[in-house]
């Protein structure tokens, strides 16, 4: 057993109101620069929908993540080393700017300098890339609140994976079915495809906390990481030709502070904590043959931070004592492992993602209300959970490699917790039947309720600061990752001809 520490995140999707504050604050912090106009390290998608970039979940198209070879060993879906090297200059699995969207600005000067006249001056949208007039046809958030999504629903890869009858129902009764928001950042995977695909060794996973970064000094702009990432969370800065990605706000994490997206989240739905895992077991966990076994295999990677044997192994491996203490109070461990209500996004990509999600109960509650049921009655909600195939199959495609029982189990726990607390608070009774139905104890219910409903800042973010003794090493790593400003270390000369950058339209040479 080789114990390592990982900083990880859980998001509670029931609380996301799709306000995009997280995206905007992240952009202001990290990608408000030339070359990254189209880049959103944090984006919020409306589901069902095709997302950003378009259809990123369709790995038949983009060939991201890992698959098993004939002998059951992991290999990048994008191909082995030889194939990737042969494709260096003609990589067909790369989204174009049209798959993201053409970033726009406005000709604000016209507003300020227009001569006095009878008509109000009008400003036209201009491409932020070419400066020319442009028509706005798509955006990172085009499907917001299902706006325009009815037109594109058929293209959602999760719907394509559903049985035909259910898929047709989602397509044709789209706005009546369900919707929710899905905020996404880099998953800082334990088995990152981006790192394995990088021919320059520029992408790396920090040993001390597992944050995945790009060394700007080593990146040669081959873009293999963009193709290999199944979540499409590596981007190319078209000014520098180098890869950039979510940094998990590592300077803040080192200071014991949450990421900017978490700090500013209006719904207070993000949780950040340390988890301990067995690094020797990652490859085996990512290689289990049946995709529906991946969730349990990934859960089993996490070590119980209260187990004296784990504590001793962690100390021997150099994990600082206060990091182990933090792991023992980790809201991520609590939600993902102790209560098993958080699930990884697309575990079948086999990258072992470290941003997990509590699936939304609201589609089920809405459906129960629509049937004139009482969505506060656990019996009716339980019934709804077992009957409502469509949201269940859709959520299972996102979070459990299609296993609806896993999602139903989580939603039952969440629903039971509401019923249990309602009975306790309003009637002063203990709903024993809910404890029996979910296999949870009273203490489990109270702990889960506390975390999901009333947890304060210090309970949602349990982040031990970086250690002074590792500061020099961290500073050195930080220099390589700086994305800060034009002229900074990451903003050097373009190393590749413009023709091989992704900033071109589909079909253009
Ligand atoms: S989600 Fe992040 S760590 Fe995982 S493969 Fe993509 S870029 Fe790499
Ligand atoms: S700030 Fe929070 S609530 Fe708002 S969109 Fe982002 S994740 Fe959702």
Coordinates of C-alpha atoms and ligand atoms in Angstrom, one line a residue:
X1 CA 0.0 0.0 0.0
X2 CA 1.4 3.4 -1.0
X3 CA -0.6 6.1 0.7
X4 CA -1.0 9.4 -1.2
X5 CA -3.1 12.5 -0.5
X6 CA -5.5 14.1 -3.0
X7 CA -7.5 17.3 -2.8
X8 CA -10.9 16.5 -4.2
X9 CA -14.3 18.2 -4.6
X10 CA -18.0 17.2 -4.3
X11 CA -20.8 19.2 -5.9
X12 CA -24.4 18.9 -4.7
X13 CA -26.4 19.3 -8.0
X14 CA -29.7 19.8 -6.3
X15 CA -28.5 23.2 -5.1
X16 CA -27.1 24.5 -8.4
X17 CA -29.2 27.4 -9.6
X18 CA -27.2 27.9 -12.8
X19 CA -26.2 31.4 -12.0
X20 CA -22.7 31.0 -13.5
X21 CA -21.1 33.0 -10.8
X22 CA -18.5 30.3 -10.5
X23 CA -17.7 30.4 -14.2
X24 CA -17.4 34.2 -14.2
X25 CA -15.2 34.4 -11.2
X26 CA -13.0 31.7 -12.5
X27 CA -12.7 33.4 -15.8
X28 CA -11.8 36.7 -14.1
X29 CA -9.1 35.0 -12.1
X30 CA -7.5 32.6 -14.7
X31 CA -8.6 33.1 -18.3
X32 CA -9.3 36.8 -18.7
X33 CA -6.4 37.1 -21.2
X34 CA -5.6 37.2 -24.9
X35 CA -5.5 33.7 -26.2
X36 CA -8.0 32.2 -23.8
X37 CA -11.1 34.1 -24.8
X38 CA -13.0 30.9 -25.6
X39 CA -11.7 29.1 -22.5
X40 CA -13.8 28.3 -19.4
X41 CA -11.9 26.3 -16.9
X42 CA -15.2 26.2 -15.0
X43 CA -18.4 26.0 -17.1
X44 CA -22.0 25.2 -16.1
X45 CA -24.0 23.2 -18.6
X46 CA -27.8 22.6 -18.6
X47 CA -28.6 18.9 -18.9
X48 CA -29.9 17.3 -21.0
X49 CA -27.8 19.1 -23.6
X50 CA -24.7 18.6 -25.7
X51 CA -22.5 20.7 -23.5
X52 CA -19.2 22.6 -24.0
X53 CA -17.5 21.8 -26.3
X54 CA -20.3 20.3 -28.3
X55 CA -20.9 16.5 -27.7
X56 CA -17.7 16.3 -25.5
X57 CA -19.2 13.1 -24.0
X58 CA -19.2 11.3 -27.3
X59 CA -16.0 9.4 -27.1
X60 CA -16.7 7.6 -30.3
X61 CA -16.2 11.0 -31.9
X62 CA -13.4 12.5 -29.7
X63 CA -11.6 9.3 -28.6
X64 CA -10.9 10.6 -25.1
X65 CA -10.2 8.5 -21.9
X66 CA -9.1 4.9 -21.6
X67 CA -10.3 1.6 -22.9
X68 CA -9.1 -2.0 -22.2
X69 CA -7.1 -3.8 -24.8
X70 CA -7.6 -7.5 -25.7
X71 CA -5.6 -8.5 -22.7
X72 CA -7.6 -6.3 -20.3
X73 CA -4.9 -3.7 -20.0
X74 CA -5.6 0.0 -20.1
X75 CA -4.8 1.9 -23.3
X76 CA -5.6 5.4 -24.3
X77 CA -8.6 5.4 -26.6
X78 CA -6.7 7.9 -28.8
X79 CA -4.2 5.2 -29.5
X80 CA -0.7 4.1 -28.5
X81 CA 2.4 6.2 -28.6
X82 CA 3.3 5.4 -32.2
X83 CA -0.2 6.4 -33.4
X84 CA -0.1 9.6 -31.4
X85 CA 3.3 10.6 -32.7
X86 CA 2.2 9.9 -36.3
X87 CA -0.7 12.2 -35.7
X88 CA 1.2 15.1 -34.2
X89 CA 0.6 17.4 -37.1
X90 CA -2.8 16.1 -38.2
X91 CA -4.7 15.2 -35.1
X92 CA -8.3 14.6 -36.3
X93 CA -9.7 14.2 -32.7
X94 CA -9.5 17.9 -31.8
X95 CA -12.5 20.1 -31.3
X96 CA -12.5 23.2 -33.6
X97 CA -13.4 26.7 -32.4
X98 CA -17.0 26.0 -33.7
X99 CA -17.2 23.1 -31.3
X100 CA -16.4 25.5 -28.5
X101 CA -17.8 28.8 -29.7
X102 CA -16.5 31.9 -31.3
X103 CA -15.9 34.4 -28.5
X104 CA -17.3 37.8 -29.2
X105 CA -16.9 41.3 -28.0
X106 CA -18.7 44.5 -29.0
X107 CA -17.7 47.6 -30.8
X108 CA -18.1 49.8 -27.7
X109 CA -16.2 52.7 -29.3
X110 CA -19.2 53.3 -31.5
X111 CA -21.4 53.9 -28.4
X112 CA -19.0 56.4 -27.0
X113 CA -17.9 58.3 -30.1
X114 CA -21.1 58.3 -32.2
X115 CA -22.1 61.9 -33.0
X116 CA -25.3 63.2 -31.5
X117 CA -28.3 62.2 -33.6
X118 CA -31.9 61.2 -33.5
X119 CA -31.2 57.5 -33.4
X120 CA -29.6 55.5 -30.6
X121 CA -26.3 54.1 -31.9
X122 CA -26.3 50.3 -32.2
X123 CA -23.2 48.2 -31.6
X124 CA -22.5 45.0 -33.5
X125 CA -21.0 41.8 -32.1
X126 CA -17.4 41.4 -33.3
X127 CA -15.3 38.2 -33.2
X128 CA -12.8 38.4 -30.3
X129 CA -10.5 36.4 -32.5
X130 CA -10.6 38.2 -35.8
X131 CA -12.1 41.6 -34.9
X132 CA -14.6 41.2 -37.7
X133 CA -18.4 41.5 -37.5
X134 CA -19.8 38.1 -36.6
X135 CA -23.2 36.5 -36.0
X136 CA -23.7 34.9 -32.6
X137 CA -24.6 31.3 -33.2
X138 CA -23.4 29.3 -30.2
X139 CA -21.8 29.8 -26.7
X140 CA -20.4 28.0 -23.8
X141 CA -23.7 28.3 -22.2
X142 CA -26.0 28.2 -25.2
X143 CA -28.4 25.6 -23.8
X144 CA -29.0 27.5 -20.5
X145 CA -32.3 26.5 -18.8
X146 CA -33.0 24.4 -21.9
X147 CA -33.0 27.5 -24.2
X148 CA -32.6 26.0 -27.6
X149 CA -31.9 22.6 -26.2
X150 CA -35.1 21.0 -27.7
X151 CA -33.3 21.5 -31.1
X152 CA -30.2 19.8 -29.9
X153 CA -31.4 17.2 -27.4
X154 CA -31.1 14.4 -29.8
X155 CA -27.3 15.0 -29.9
X156 CA -26.9 14.5 -26.1
X157 CA -24.7 11.3 -25.9
X158 CA -26.4 10.3 -22.6
X159 CA -29.7 10.2 -24.4
X160 CA -28.2 8.3 -27.3
X161 CA -27.2 5.7 -24.7
X162 CA -30.7 5.3 -23.3
X163 CA -33.2 2.7 -24.6
X164 CA -35.1 4.0 -27.6
X165 CA -38.5 4.5 -26.0
X166 CA -37.1 6.4 -23.1
X167 CA -34.8 8.4 -25.4
X168 CA -37.7 9.4 -27.7
X169 CA -39.6 10.5 -24.7
X170 CA -36.8 12.8 -23.6
X171 CA -36.5 14.2 -27.1
X172 CA -40.1 14.8 -27.7
X173 CA -41.3 15.9 -24.3
X174 CA -38.1 17.7 -23.6
X175 CA -39.2 20.6 -21.6
X176 CA -41.7 18.6 -19.6
X177 CA -39.2 15.9 -18.6
X178 CA -36.5 17.4 -16.4
X179 CA -33.5 19.6 -16.4
X180 CA -30.6 20.4 -14.1
X181 CA -27.3 22.2 -14.1
X182 CA -24.0 20.5 -14.3
X183 CA -21.0 22.7 -13.2
X184 CA -17.7 21.2 -14.5
X185 CA -14.0 21.8 -13.9
X186 CA -11.0 19.5 -14.6
X187 CA -11.5 16.3 -12.6
X188 CA -7.9 16.2 -11.4
X189 CA -8.1 12.5 -12.2
X190 CA -6.1 9.8 -10.4
X191 CA -5.5 8.1 -13.8
X192 CA -5.3 11.2 -16.0
X193 CA -5.4 10.5 -19.7
X194 CA -4.0 14.0 -20.4
X195 CA -0.8 13.3 -18.5
X196 CA -0.2 9.9 -20.2
X197 CA -0.9 11.4 -23.7
X198 CA 1.5 14.3 -23.3
X199 CA 4.6 13.7 -25.5
X200 CA 6.6 16.5 -23.8
X201 CA 6.1 15.5 -20.2
X202 CA 4.6 18.9 -19.6
X203 CA 1.4 17.7 -18.0
X204 CA 1.9 16.3 -14.5
X205 CA 0.1 15.4 -11.4
X206 CA 1.5 17.0 -8.3
X207 CA 2.7 14.3 -5.9
X208 CA 1.7 16.1 -2.7
X209 CA -1.9 16.9 -3.4
X210 CA -2.8 15.4 -6.8
X211 CA -3.5 18.6 -8.6
X212 CA -3.0 18.1 -12.4
X213 CA -1.1 21.0 -14.0
X214 CA 0.7 22.0 -17.2
X215 CA 4.3 23.1 -17.0
X216 CA 4.2 26.0 -19.4
X217 CA 8.0 25.9 -20.0
X218 CA 7.9 22.3 -21.2
X219 CA 4.6 22.4 -23.2
X220 CA 5.3 22.2 -26.9
X221 CA 1.7 22.6 -28.0
X222 CA 1.2 19.1 -29.4
X223 CA -2.4 19.1 -28.1
X224 CA -2.5 15.4 -27.4
X225 CA -3.8 16.2 -23.9
X226 CA -6.9 18.0 -25.4
X227 CA -7.8 14.9 -27.4
X228 CA -7.1 12.4 -24.6
X229 CA -9.1 14.2 -21.9
X230 CA -12.6 12.8 -22.1
X231 CA -14.0 15.8 -20.3
X232 CA -12.4 18.2 -22.7
X233 CA -10.9 20.2 -19.9
X234 CA -7.6 21.0 -21.4
X235 CA -7.5 24.0 -23.8
X236 CA -5.0 25.5 -26.2
X237 CA -4.1 29.2 -25.7
X238 CA -4.1 30.3 -29.3
X239 CA -1.7 33.1 -28.5
X240 CA 1.0 30.9 -27.0
X241 CA 0.1 27.6 -28.7
X242 CA 0.4 25.9 -25.3
X243 CA -2.1 23.9 -23.2
X244 CA -3.8 25.4 -20.2
X245 CA -6.3 23.9 -17.8
X246 CA -8.0 24.3 -14.4
X247 CA -5.3 24.6 -11.7
X248 CA -7.6 23.8 -8.8
X249 CA -6.6 27.3 -7.8
X250 CA -3.4 25.8 -6.4
X251 CA -2.1 29.0 -4.9
X252 CA -5.2 29.3 -2.8
X253 CA -5.2 25.6 -1.9
X254 CA -1.6 26.0 -0.7
X255 CA -2.8 28.8 1.6
X256 CA -5.7 26.6 3.0
X257 CA -8.3 28.4 1.0
X258 CA -11.0 27.0 -1.3
X259 CA -10.9 27.4 -5.1
X260 CA -12.4 30.6 -6.5
X261 CA -15.4 28.7 -8.0
X262 CA -16.1 27.1 -4.6
X263 CA -15.6 30.3 -2.6
X264 CA -18.0 32.3 -4.8
X265 CA -20.6 29.6 -5.3
X266 CA -24.0 31.1 -4.7
X267 CA -25.6 27.8 -3.9
X268 CA -22.9 26.8 -1.4
X269 CA -23.0 23.4 -3.1
X270 CA -19.3 22.7 -3.3
X271 CA -17.2 20.8 -0.8
X272 CA -13.4 20.5 -0.8
X273 CA -11.4 18.1 1.3
X274 CA -8.4 15.8 1.4
X275 CA -8.7 12.1 0.7
X276 CA -6.1 9.4 1.2
X277 CA -5.8 6.7 -1.4
X278 CA -3.7 3.7 -2.3
X279 CA -1.6 4.8 -5.3
X280 CA -0.5 1.2 -5.9
X281 CA -4.2 0.2 -6.6
X282 CA -5.2 2.9 -9.1
X283 CA -4.3 1.0 -12.3
X284 CA -6.2 -2.1 -11.1
X285 CA -9.2 0.0 -10.1
X286 CA -9.3 1.7 -13.5
X287 CA -9.0 -1.7 -15.3
X288 CA -12.0 -3.7 -13.9
X289 CA -13.6 -5.2 -17.0
X290 CA -17.3 -4.3 -16.3
X291 CA -17.8 -0.5 -16.5
X292 CA -20.5 -0.8 -13.9
X293 CA -18.0 -2.2 -11.4
X294 CA -15.8 0.9 -11.8
X295 CA -17.6 3.0 -9.2
X296 CA -17.1 0.4 -6.4
X297 CA -13.5 -0.1 -7.5
X298 CA -12.9 3.6 -7.4
X299 CA -14.5 3.9 -4.0
X300 CA -12.3 1.1 -2.7
X301 CA -9.2 3.2 -3.6
X302 CA -10.0 5.6 -0.8
X303 CA -8.5 4.7 2.5
X304 CA -10.3 5.2 5.9
X305 CA -8.3 8.1 7.4
X306 CA -9.4 7.0 10.9
X307 CA -7.9 3.5 10.5
X308 CA -4.7 3.4 12.6
X309 CA -2.9 1.3 10.0
X310 CA -3.7 3.9 7.3
X311 CA -2.5 6.7 9.6
X312 CA 0.7 4.9 10.2
X313 CA 1.3 4.1 6.5
X314 CA 0.4 7.7 5.6
X315 CA 2.9 9.1 8.1
X316 CA 5.6 6.7 6.8
X317 CA 4.8 7.9 3.2
X318 CA 5.5 11.5 4.3
X319 CA 1.9 12.7 4.5
X320 CA 2.0 15.5 7.1
X321 CA 0.1 14.9 10.3
X322 CA -2.2 17.9 9.8
X323 CA -3.2 16.6 6.4
X324 CA -4.2 13.3 7.9
X325 CA -6.3 15.2 10.5
X326 CA -7.9 17.1 7.6
X327 CA -8.6 13.9 5.8
X328 CA -10.4 12.6 8.9
X329 CA -12.7 15.7 8.7
X330 CA -13.0 15.6 4.9
X331 CA -16.5 16.4 3.7
X332 CA -15.5 14.6 0.4
X333 CA -14.7 11.4 2.2
X334 CA -17.9 11.8 4.2
X335 CA -20.2 12.3 1.2
X336 CA -18.5 10.0 -1.3
X337 CA -17.4 7.1 0.9
X338 CA -19.1 7.1 4.3
X339 CA -22.6 8.0 3.0
X340 CA -22.1 7.0 -0.6
X341 CA -24.2 9.8 -2.0
X342 CA -21.6 11.4 -4.3
X343 CA -20.8 9.8 -7.6
X344 CA -18.0 10.3 -10.2
X345 CA -18.9 11.9 -13.6
X346 CA -18.6 9.2 -16.3
X347 CA -16.6 6.6 -14.3
X348 CA -16.5 4.5 -17.5
X349 CA -13.9 6.9 -19.0
X350 CA -11.5 5.1 -16.5
X351 CA -9.6 8.3 -15.6
X352 CA -10.8 7.9 -11.9
X353 CA -12.1 11.5 -11.6
X354 CA -11.7 13.4 -8.3
X355 CA -14.7 15.8 -8.7
X356 CA -17.8 13.9 -7.6
X357 CA -21.4 14.8 -7.8
X358 CA -24.5 14.3 -5.7
X359 CA -27.2 13.6 -8.3
X360 CA -30.2 15.9 -8.3
X361 CA -33.4 14.7 -6.6
X362 CA -35.4 17.5 -8.0
X363 CA -36.4 15.9 -11.3
X364 CA -38.0 13.1 -9.3
X365 CA -39.7 15.6 -6.9
X366 CA -41.0 17.7 -9.8
X367 CA -42.4 14.6 -11.4
X368 CA -44.2 13.5 -8.2
X369 CA -45.7 17.0 -7.9
X370 CA -46.8 16.9 -11.5
X371 CA -48.7 13.7 -10.7
X372 CA -50.5 15.5 -7.9
X373 CA -48.4 13.6 -5.4
X374 CA -46.9 14.9 -2.2
X375 CA -43.2 15.3 -2.8
X376 CA -42.5 15.5 0.9
X377 CA -43.9 12.0 1.4
X378 CA -41.0 9.6 1.3
X379 CA -43.3 6.7 0.2
X380 CA -44.4 8.6 -2.8
X381 CA -40.9 9.8 -3.6
X382 CA -39.6 6.3 -3.2
X383 CA -42.3 5.1 -5.6
X384 CA -41.4 7.9 -8.0
X385 CA -37.7 7.0 -7.9
X386 CA -38.5 3.4 -8.8
X387 CA -41.0 4.3 -11.5
X388 CA -39.3 7.3 -13.2
X389 CA -37.2 5.5 -15.6
X390 CA -36.2 8.5 -17.7
X391 CA -34.4 10.7 -15.2
X392 CA -32.9 7.6 -13.6
X393 CA -31.5 6.2 -16.8
X394 CA -30.2 9.6 -17.8
X395 CA -28.5 10.2 -14.4
X396 CA -27.1 6.7 -14.5
X397 CA -25.6 7.4 -17.8
X398 CA -23.8 10.4 -16.3
X399 CA -22.8 9.1 -13.0
X400 CA -22.9 5.3 -12.8
X401 CA -22.0 3.8 -16.3
X402 CA -25.7 3.2 -16.8
X403 CA -26.4 1.4 -13.5
X404 CA -29.8 2.8 -12.4
X405 CA -29.7 1.0 -9.1
X406 CA -26.8 3.1 -7.9
X407 CA -28.6 6.3 -8.7
X408 CA -31.8 5.1 -7.2
X409 CA -30.0 4.2 -4.0
X410 CA -28.5 7.7 -3.7
X411 CA -31.8 9.4 -4.4
X412 CA -33.6 7.2 -1.8
X413 CA -31.0 8.2 0.8
X414 CA -31.5 11.9 0.0
X415 CA -35.2 11.6 0.1
X416 CA -35.2 9.5 3.3
X417 CA -33.0 12.1 4.9
X418 CA -35.6 14.8 4.1
X419 CA -38.4 12.7 5.4
X420 CA -36.5 11.7 8.6
X421 CA -35.6 15.3 9.5
X422 CA -39.1 16.5 8.7
X423 CA -40.6 13.9 11.1
X424 CA -38.1 14.7 13.7
X425 CA -38.4 18.5 13.5
X426 CA -42.2 18.8 13.0
X427 CA -43.5 15.8 14.9
X428 CA -40.6 15.0 17.2
X429 CA -40.7 11.4 16.0
X430 CA -38.0 9.0 14.7
X431 CA -39.0 7.6 11.4
X432 CA -37.6 4.1 12.0
X433 CA -39.0 2.8 8.6
X434 CA -36.8 5.3 6.8
X435 CA -33.7 4.1 8.7
X436 CA -34.6 0.5 7.8
X437 CA -35.3 1.3 4.2
X438 CA -31.9 2.9 3.7
X439 CA -29.8 1.0 6.2
X440 CA -28.7 4.3 7.8
X441 CA -28.5 5.0 11.5
X442 CA -29.9 8.1 13.2
X443 CA -26.4 9.5 13.4
X444 CA -25.9 8.9 9.7
X445 CA -29.0 10.9 9.0
X446 CA -28.0 13.7 11.2
X447 CA -24.5 13.9 9.8
X448 CA -25.7 13.8 6.2
X449 CA -28.3 16.5 7.0
X450 CA -25.8 18.7 8.7
X451 CA -23.4 18.5 5.7
X452 CA -26.0 19.0 3.0
X453 CA -28.2 21.5 4.7
X454 CA -26.4 23.6 7.3
X455 CA -22.7 23.1 7.0
X456 CA -20.7 26.2 7.6
X457 CA -17.7 27.4 5.6
X458 CA -15.2 25.5 7.7
X459 CA -17.1 22.2 7.3
X460 CA -17.5 22.6 3.6
X461 CA -13.9 23.4 3.0
X462 CA -11.4 21.4 5.1
X463 CA -8.1 22.3 3.4
X464 CA -4.8 22.0 5.2
X465 CA -2.3 24.6 4.1
X466 CA 0.9 23.6 2.3
X467 CA 3.9 22.9 4.4
X468 CA 6.7 25.4 4.9
X469 CA 9.3 22.7 4.4
X470 CA 7.9 22.0 0.9
X471 CA 7.6 25.7 0.0
X472 CA 10.7 25.9 -2.2
X473 CA 9.6 22.9 -4.2
X474 CA 6.1 24.3 -4.6
X475 CA 7.4 27.7 -5.7
X476 CA 9.5 26.0 -8.3
X477 CA 6.5 24.1 -9.6
X478 CA 4.4 27.2 -9.5
X479 CA 6.8 29.1 -11.8
X480 CA 6.3 26.4 -14.4
X481 CA 2.6 26.7 -14.2
X482 CA 2.1 30.4 -14.2
X483 CA -0.6 31.4 -16.6
X484 CA -0.9 34.9 -15.3
X485 CA -0.4 37.8 -17.7
X486 CA 0.7 38.6 -21.2
X487 CA 4.5 38.4 -21.1
X488 CA 4.5 36.0 -18.2
X489 CA 6.3 32.7 -18.4
X490 CA 3.4 31.0 -20.1
X491 CA 3.0 33.6 -22.7
X492 CA 6.0 33.1 -24.9
X493 CA 6.4 32.7 -28.6
X494 CA 4.1 30.5 -30.6
X495 CA 5.9 27.2 -31.2
X496 CA 3.7 25.8 -33.8
X497 CA 2.4 27.2 -37.1
X498 CA -1.0 28.7 -36.7
X499 CA -2.4 26.2 -39.1
X500 CA -2.2 23.4 -36.6
X501 CA -3.9 25.3 -33.7
X502 CA -7.5 24.6 -33.1
X503 CA -8.6 28.2 -33.8
X504 CA -10.0 27.5 -37.2
X505 CA -13.4 26.6 -38.5
X506 CA -14.6 23.1 -39.3
X507 CA -13.5 22.3 -42.8
X508 CA -10.9 25.1 -43.1
X509 CA -7.4 24.0 -43.9
Ligands
LIG1 S1 -10.3 15.9 -16.4 FE1 -8.4 17.0 -16.0 S2 -7.0 15.5 -15.1 FE2 -8.7 14.3 -16.0 S3 -7.9 13.8 -18.1 FE3 -9.1 15.8 -18.3 S4 -7.6 17.4 -18.0 FE4 -6.6 15.5 -17.3
LIG2 S1 -22.0 29.6 -8.6 FE1 -22.7 27.7 -7.6 S2 -25.0 27.8 -7.9 FE2 -24.1 29.3 -9.3 S3 -23.9 28.1 -11.3 FE3 -21.9 27.9 -10.1 S4 -22.1 26.0 -9.0 FE4 -24.2 26.6 -9.6

